[in-house]
Tab-separated table of C-alpha atoms and ligand atoms in Angstrom:
chain	number	residue	atom	x	y	z
A	1	MET	CA	-2.186	104.532	82.328
A	2	GLU	CA	-5.477	106.436	82.369
A	3	LYS	CA	-8.090	104.810	80.116
A	4	HIS	CA	-10.471	106.944	78.076
A	5	VAL	CA	-12.485	104.183	76.458
A	6	PHE	CA	-14.682	101.807	78.431
A	7	GLY	CA	-17.338	99.185	78.115
A	8	PRO	CA	-19.314	97.878	76.451
A	9	VAL	CA	-21.883	99.213	78.893
A	10	PRO	CA	-25.637	98.819	78.734
A	11	SER	CA	-27.377	102.060	77.924
A	12	ARG	CA	-31.019	102.753	78.425
A	13	ARG	CA	-31.215	104.323	74.978
A	14	LEU	CA	-28.384	102.947	72.909
A	15	GLY	CA	-28.317	99.245	73.639
A	16	ARG	CA	-24.723	98.148	74.151
A	17	SER	CA	-22.150	100.779	73.543
A	18	ILE	CA	-18.488	101.523	73.988
A	19	GLY	CA	-18.042	104.831	75.798
A	20	ILE	CA	-15.411	107.346	74.781
A	21	ASN	CA	-14.322	109.965	77.293
A	22	ASN	CA	-12.917	112.778	75.116
A	23	ILE	CA	-12.285	115.423	77.769
A	24	PRO	CA	-10.730	115.439	81.260
A	25	PRO	CA	-13.011	114.826	84.243
A	26	LYS	CA	-15.749	117.365	84.900
A	27	VAL	CA	-14.885	120.062	82.385
A	28	CYS	CA	-18.276	121.489	81.508
A	29	SER	CA	-20.232	124.623	80.626
A	30	TYR	CA	-22.937	123.563	83.090
A	31	SER	CA	-22.797	122.342	86.653
A	32	CYS	CA	-26.153	120.564	86.767
A	33	SER	CA	-27.589	119.988	90.182
A	34	TYR	CA	-28.267	116.347	89.273
A	35	CYS	CA	-24.912	115.634	87.594
A	36	GLN	CA	-24.004	112.042	88.372
A	37	VAL	CA	-20.268	112.623	88.217
A	38	GLY	CA	-20.176	115.366	90.854
A	39	LYS	CA	-19.704	119.120	90.721
A	40	ALA	CA	-17.854	120.601	87.745
A	41	ILE	CA	-14.146	121.003	88.488
A	42	ARG	CA	-13.550	123.451	85.661
A	43	MET	CA	-16.303	125.420	83.928
A	44	GLN	CA	-15.666	126.910	80.495
A	45	ILE	CA	-17.299	127.650	77.156
A	46	LYS	CA	-14.130	128.060	75.109
A	47	ARG	CA	-13.386	125.042	72.957
A	48	GLN	CA	-9.888	123.620	73.077
A	49	PRO	CA	-8.022	120.449	72.186
A	50	PHE	CA	-7.847	117.885	74.992
A	51	TYR	CA	-6.732	114.378	74.046
A	52	PRO	CA	-5.351	113.600	70.563
A	53	PRO	CA	-8.086	111.853	68.517
A	54	GLU	CA	-5.475	109.303	67.377
A	55	MET	CA	-4.921	108.248	70.990
A	56	LEU	CA	-8.647	107.742	71.610
A	57	VAL	CA	-9.065	105.860	68.321
A	58	LYS	CA	-6.151	103.600	69.262
A	59	GLU	CA	-7.852	102.777	72.576
A	60	VAL	CA	-11.107	101.993	70.750
A	61	ARG	CA	-9.220	99.724	68.334
A	62	GLN	CA	-7.534	97.892	71.215
A	63	LEU	CA	-10.845	97.349	73.001
A	64	LEU	CA	-12.516	96.125	69.806
A	65	GLN	CA	-9.648	93.688	69.309
A	66	GLN	CA	-10.118	92.373	72.864
A	67	LEU	CA	-13.826	91.923	72.194
A	68	GLN	CA	-13.296	90.124	68.891
A	69	HIS	CA	-13.108	86.730	70.554
A	70	THR	CA	-16.123	87.214	72.796
A	71	ASP	CA	-19.806	87.045	71.971
A	72	GLU	CA	-20.180	90.786	72.667
A	73	TYR	CA	-22.174	92.776	70.157
A	74	LEU	CA	-22.161	96.535	69.833
A	75	ASP	CA	-24.793	99.047	68.842
A	76	TYR	CA	-22.848	102.291	69.186
A	77	LEU	CA	-19.570	103.998	69.865
A	78	THR	CA	-20.756	106.724	72.209
A	79	ILE	CA	-18.902	109.933	72.978
A	80	VAL	CA	-20.090	110.515	76.503
A	81	PRO	CA	-17.452	112.045	78.724
A	82	ASP	CA	-17.926	113.119	82.315
A	83	GLY	CA	-18.192	116.693	81.077
A	84	GLU	CA	-19.339	118.412	77.874
A	85	PRO	CA	-17.969	116.686	74.739
A	86	THR	CA	-18.455	119.674	72.408
A	87	LEU	CA	-15.830	121.628	74.384
A	88	ASP	CA	-13.325	119.435	72.549
A	89	SER	CA	-12.231	121.388	69.458
A	90	GLN	CA	-11.060	118.090	67.911
A	91	LEU	CA	-14.471	116.443	68.192
A	92	GLY	CA	-15.018	116.572	64.418
A	93	ALA	CA	-11.661	114.911	63.745
A	94	LEU	CA	-12.433	112.258	66.360
A	95	ILE	CA	-15.821	111.393	64.834
A	96	ALA	CA	-14.289	111.301	61.335
A	97	GLN	CA	-11.611	108.852	62.501
A	98	LEU	CA	-14.081	106.646	64.396
A	99	LYS	CA	-16.000	106.072	61.165
A	100	GLN	CA	-13.364	103.507	60.118
A	101	PHE	CA	-14.886	100.983	62.580
A	102	ASN	CA	-18.246	100.974	60.778
A	103	ILE	CA	-20.168	101.227	64.045
A	104	LYS	CA	-22.772	103.927	64.535
A	105	ILE	CA	-21.556	106.959	66.469
A	106	ALA	CA	-23.590	108.706	69.161
A	107	VAL	CA	-22.777	111.924	71.012
A	108	ILE	CA	-24.513	112.956	74.234
A	109	ILE	CA	-24.386	116.756	74.622
A	110	ASN	CA	-25.847	119.462	76.818
A	111	GLY	CA	-26.614	121.662	73.802
A	112	SER	CA	-25.098	124.839	75.255
A	113	LEU	CA	-22.576	125.263	72.423
A	114	LEU	CA	-24.835	124.470	69.463
A	115	TYR	CA	-25.002	128.198	68.656
A	116	LEU	CA	-21.435	127.778	67.335
A	117	PRO	CA	-21.344	126.767	63.641
A	118	ASP	CA	-18.176	124.678	64.152
A	119	VAL	CA	-19.892	122.596	66.859
A	120	ARG	CA	-22.868	121.944	64.560
A	121	GLU	CA	-20.484	121.036	61.750
A	122	ASP	CA	-18.591	118.556	63.960
A	123	LEU	CA	-21.796	116.882	65.133
A	124	SER	CA	-23.238	116.664	61.619
A	125	GLN	CA	-21.058	113.567	61.091
A	126	ALA	CA	-22.575	111.654	64.032
A	127	ASP	CA	-25.415	109.158	63.566
A	128	TYR	CA	-27.164	110.039	66.808
A	129	VAL	CA	-27.158	113.186	68.935
A	130	SER	CA	-28.897	113.531	72.264
A	131	VAL	CA	-29.426	117.078	73.492
A	132	LYS	CA	-30.338	118.096	77.009
A	133	ILE	CA	-33.344	120.398	77.420
A	134	ASP	CA	-34.382	120.477	81.064
A	135	SER	CA	-36.291	123.750	80.942
A	136	VAL	CA	-36.808	126.698	78.616
A	137	VAL	CA	-37.814	128.940	81.522
A	138	GLU	CA	-34.763	131.103	82.267
A	139	SER	CA	-34.973	131.024	86.069
A	140	VAL	CA	-35.565	127.263	86.118
A	141	TRP	CA	-32.763	126.638	83.613
A	142	ARG	CA	-30.324	128.598	85.792
A	143	LYS	CA	-31.382	126.664	88.866
A	144	ILE	CA	-31.221	123.200	87.385
A	145	ASN	CA	-28.307	123.470	84.935
A	146	LYS	CA	-26.255	126.135	86.762
A	147	PRO	CA	-24.682	127.432	83.519
A	148	LEU	CA	-21.687	129.719	83.271
A	149	LYS	CA	-22.910	133.307	83.699
A	150	GLN	CA	-22.060	134.413	80.146
A	151	LEU	CA	-24.349	131.776	78.603
A	152	GLN	CA	-27.730	133.068	77.433
A	153	LEU	CA	-30.718	130.748	77.207
A	154	ASN	CA	-32.154	132.432	74.080
A	155	THR	CA	-28.901	132.009	72.189
A	156	ILE	CA	-28.726	128.347	73.233
A	157	LEU	CA	-32.296	127.610	72.187
A	158	GLU	CA	-31.710	129.299	68.814
A	159	GLY	CA	-28.575	127.168	68.376
A	160	ILE	CA	-30.456	123.967	69.178
A	161	SER	CA	-33.231	124.928	66.748
A	162	THR	CA	-30.748	125.638	63.963
A	163	PHE	CA	-29.038	122.293	64.563
A	164	ALA	CA	-32.368	120.443	64.566
A	165	LYS	CA	-33.175	121.921	61.144
A	166	GLU	CA	-29.764	121.104	59.661
A	167	TYR	CA	-29.054	117.708	61.206
A	168	LYS	CA	-29.678	114.584	59.122
A	169	GLY	CA	-29.049	111.952	61.810
A	170	MET	CA	-31.217	110.814	64.706
A	171	LEU	CA	-31.866	113.673	67.110
A	172	VAL	CA	-33.307	112.926	70.534
A	173	THR	CA	-33.908	115.175	73.507
A	174	GLU	CA	-33.529	114.407	77.169
A	175	THR	CA	-35.294	116.225	79.965
A	176	MET	CA	-34.382	115.394	83.536
A	177	LEU	CA	-37.203	115.914	85.995
A	178	LEU	CA	-36.310	117.218	89.437
A	179	LYS	CA	-38.722	117.572	92.286
A	180	ASP	CA	-39.801	121.170	92.925
A	181	ILE	CA	-37.294	122.538	90.396
A	182	ASN	CA	-38.513	121.904	86.838
A	183	ASP	CA	-41.520	119.677	87.428
A	184	ASN	CA	-44.049	122.493	87.677
A	185	HIS	CA	-46.697	122.803	84.991
A	186	GLU	CA	-45.405	126.081	83.502
A	187	SER	CA	-41.889	124.752	82.940
A	188	LEU	CA	-43.117	121.397	81.583
A	189	GLU	CA	-45.635	123.014	79.257
A	190	GLN	CA	-43.158	125.502	77.776
A	191	THR	CA	-40.381	122.937	77.512
A	192	ALA	CA	-42.645	120.464	75.700
A	193	ALA	CA	-43.825	123.214	73.329
A	194	TYR	CA	-40.241	124.123	72.470
A	195	ILE	CA	-39.182	120.493	71.992
A	196	GLN	CA	-42.169	120.026	69.686
A	197	THR	CA	-40.634	122.589	67.298
A	198	LEU	CA	-37.469	120.483	67.049
A	199	LYS	CA	-39.321	117.359	65.858
A	200	PRO	CA	-36.990	114.950	67.694
A	201	ALA	CA	-37.161	111.227	66.933
A	202	ILE	CA	-37.761	110.592	70.640
A	203	ALA	CA	-38.210	112.942	73.594
A	204	TYR	CA	-36.917	111.229	76.721
A	205	LEU	CA	-38.004	112.121	80.205
A	206	GLY	CA	-35.655	111.017	82.919
A	207	ILE	CA	-35.177	111.199	86.625
A	208	PRO	CA	-31.825	110.883	88.400
A	209	THR	CA	-31.361	107.199	89.161
A	210	ARG	CA	-27.889	107.613	90.629
A	211	PRO	CA	-26.337	109.865	93.285
A	212	THR	CA	-26.454	113.540	92.299
A	213	ALA	CA	-23.988	116.443	92.660
A	214	MET	CA	-26.267	118.468	94.963
A	215	ILE	CA	-27.836	116.818	97.954
A	216	ASP	CA	-31.036	118.814	97.430
A	217	ALA	CA	-31.626	117.434	93.903
A	218	PHE	CA	-34.374	114.852	94.202
A	219	PRO	CA	-36.136	112.960	91.432
A	220	ALA	CA	-39.638	114.102	90.587
A	221	ASP	CA	-42.168	111.758	92.115
A	222	GLU	CA	-44.002	109.101	90.110
A	223	GLU	CA	-47.191	111.087	89.951
A	224	THR	CA	-45.442	114.113	88.456
A	225	VAL	CA	-43.477	111.971	85.997
A	226	ASN	CA	-46.757	110.517	84.837
A	227	ILE	CA	-48.256	114.006	84.391
A	228	ALA	CA	-45.156	115.176	82.500
A	229	TYR	CA	-45.277	112.126	80.253
A	230	HIS	CA	-48.853	112.793	79.277
A	231	LEU	CA	-48.237	116.498	78.786
A	232	PHE	CA	-45.295	115.784	76.472
A	233	GLN	CA	-47.308	113.155	74.646
A	234	THR	CA	-49.955	115.675	73.646
A	235	LYS	CA	-47.296	117.582	71.688
A	236	LEU	CA	-44.747	114.985	70.602
A	237	ASN	CA	-44.840	111.844	68.473
A	238	ARG	CA	-42.746	109.645	70.697
A	239	VAL	CA	-42.028	110.149	74.379
A	240	GLU	CA	-40.220	107.616	76.519
A	241	LEU	CA	-39.403	107.468	80.190
A	242	LEU	CA	-35.914	106.811	81.440
A	243	THR	CA	-36.642	106.017	85.013
A	244	GLY	CA	-35.132	102.576	85.543
A	245	TYR	CA	-31.802	101.149	86.579
A	246	GLU	CA	-29.959	99.628	83.607
A	247	GLY	CA	-29.231	96.298	85.258
A	248	ASN	CA	-25.949	94.566	85.842
A	249	ALA	CA	-24.935	93.711	82.311
A	250	PHE	CA	-21.691	95.709	82.460
A	251	SER	CA	-19.112	93.893	80.365
A	252	SER	CA	-15.666	93.069	81.472
A	253	THR	CA	-12.280	93.229	79.800
A	254	GLY	CA	-11.180	90.796	82.520
A	255	ASN	CA	-9.385	93.386	84.642
A	256	PHE	CA	-11.562	94.390	87.603
A	257	GLU	CA	-9.659	97.564	88.500
A	258	GLU	CA	-9.608	98.880	84.950
A	259	ASP	CA	-13.266	98.038	84.417
A	260	ILE	CA	-14.644	99.536	87.595
A	261	LEU	CA	-12.570	102.717	87.351
A	262	SER	CA	-13.549	103.378	83.751
A	263	ILE	CA	-17.223	102.542	84.218
A	264	THR	CA	-17.661	104.510	87.452
A	265	ALA	CA	-16.060	107.569	85.872
A	266	VAL	CA	-19.309	107.954	83.968
A	267	HIS	CA	-21.737	105.538	85.618
A	268	PRO	CA	-21.874	105.103	89.373
A	269	MET	CA	-22.359	101.358	89.884
A	270	ARG	CA	-24.886	99.867	92.256
A	271	GLU	CA	-23.438	97.369	94.723
A	272	ASP	CA	-25.065	94.346	93.121
A	273	ALA	CA	-23.576	95.306	89.739
A	274	VAL	CA	-20.133	95.517	91.349
A	275	VAL	CA	-20.611	92.031	92.806
A	276	VAL	CA	-21.450	90.727	89.324
A	277	LEU	CA	-18.291	92.370	87.966
A	278	LEU	CA	-16.189	90.885	90.794
A	279	ASN	CA	-17.500	87.422	89.940
A	280	LYS	CA	-17.067	87.897	86.217
A	281	THR	CA	-13.426	88.917	86.640
A	282	MET	CA	-12.820	86.289	89.357
A	283	SER	CA	-11.684	89.084	91.674
A	284	SER	CA	-11.925	89.397	95.416
A	285	VAL	CA	-13.606	92.015	97.541
A	286	GLU	CA	-10.103	92.996	98.773
A	287	GLN	CA	-9.430	94.485	95.337
A	288	LEU	CA	-12.502	96.646	95.738
A	289	ASN	CA	-11.466	97.665	99.265
A	290	LYS	CA	-8.016	98.552	97.997
A	291	LEU	CA	-9.533	101.070	95.558
A	292	LEU	CA	-11.622	102.525	98.388
A	293	ASP	CA	-8.547	102.776	100.637
A	294	LYS	CA	-6.603	104.479	97.872
A	295	GLN	CA	-9.524	106.932	97.566
A	296	MET	CA	-9.991	106.091	93.901
A	297	LEU	CA	-13.564	104.991	94.573
A	298	LYS	CA	-16.185	106.159	97.020
A	299	LYS	CA	-19.101	104.295	98.518
A	300	VAL	CA	-22.294	106.357	98.686
A	301	TYR	CA	-25.848	105.698	99.808
A	302	TYR	CA	-28.767	106.769	97.681
A	303	GLN	CA	-32.401	105.761	97.947
A	304	ASN	CA	-31.733	102.633	99.998
A	305	ASN	CA	-28.942	101.413	97.741
A	306	ILE	CA	-25.153	101.458	97.963
A	307	TYR	CA	-23.332	102.844	94.935
A	308	TYR	CA	-19.665	103.026	94.040
A	309	VAL	CA	-18.554	106.259	92.387
A	310	ARG	CA	-15.210	107.347	90.986
A	311	ARG	CA	-13.271	109.985	92.941
A	312	PHE	CA	-11.468	112.682	90.943
A	313	SER	CA	-8.405	114.418	92.211
A	314	SER	CA	-8.774	118.171	92.738
A	315	THR	CA	-5.054	118.457	92.013
A	316	PHE	CA	-5.636	117.460	88.370
A	317	TYR	CA	-5.394	121.025	87.025
A	318	ARG	CA	-2.635	122.393	89.217
B	401	SF4	S1	-24.990	116.518	83.707
B	401	SF4	FE1	-23.752	116.770	81.862
B	401	SF4	S2	-24.052	118.908	81.315
B	401	SF4	FE2	-24.686	118.708	83.415
B	401	SF4	S3	-22.848	119.225	84.625
B	401	SF4	FE3	-22.882	116.998	84.383
B	401	SF4	S4	-21.618	116.673	82.600
B	401	SF4	FE4	-22.178	118.826	82.541
């Protein structure tokens, strides 16, 4: 049976969190050039129900029960699907039901639907919202985020601003820096100035640290990241870089196949992390090869490292 809840996984921002995948693979309003889970399979801006919240909550409860007898601790339940979580019209109901576990709830969004009052209302219940703002320059935004044509940048930025004013939880922004796409001074300057108006708790600057959807999407170089950091710092209280690999502290439910398939659906895993997981679950490399043979996983090379990524079936929507 397909699992929609995974972890706990280490997160660069959220400590240890359980991930909740509330929409089917790669349903998104954007098709970002750096997306780590591949090109969007289905692009849309219309909200709709996907999985019943009760089903997702049941999976969370089961995982928490499994973790009860371990020394695992948790910082967050994080709604972070391999697509855009606000496309789920039952997001509000899901967050409301997750509150019963008394664990903070985070949602990682691309911000494109925040112009909709019902999306803002749903997210108002979350403790932490991270919104993507890669560029506020129209041409750069189109190039990096590859939005659906009917989306308008001005409307999106107004929506994000309205949410920032209304929201009582912890709002952070994330800006991914890509070489020769959004790392020029004009884009960085304008983006930092806009983010300043939102008064986020933290403005994160990231670079892709895993394989990207487009082969021409490269991380900005260290020099440029340093320039961007200092430029953002002149306008914002707290700026942090997200440029490192999280390490190998992926947790295990004891079942290698289940663990690697659920983790790689959202996080490609570096080879050394997979080896740690194999050891932790007392599994053999044959089990890994079996998943490769069945085309459920793919081995890719990126910046001198081998990664394992989840393969999604293109027949999913037929
Ligand atoms: S990075 Fe996020 S917003 Fe961009 S295409 Fe991938 S899932 Fe969608």
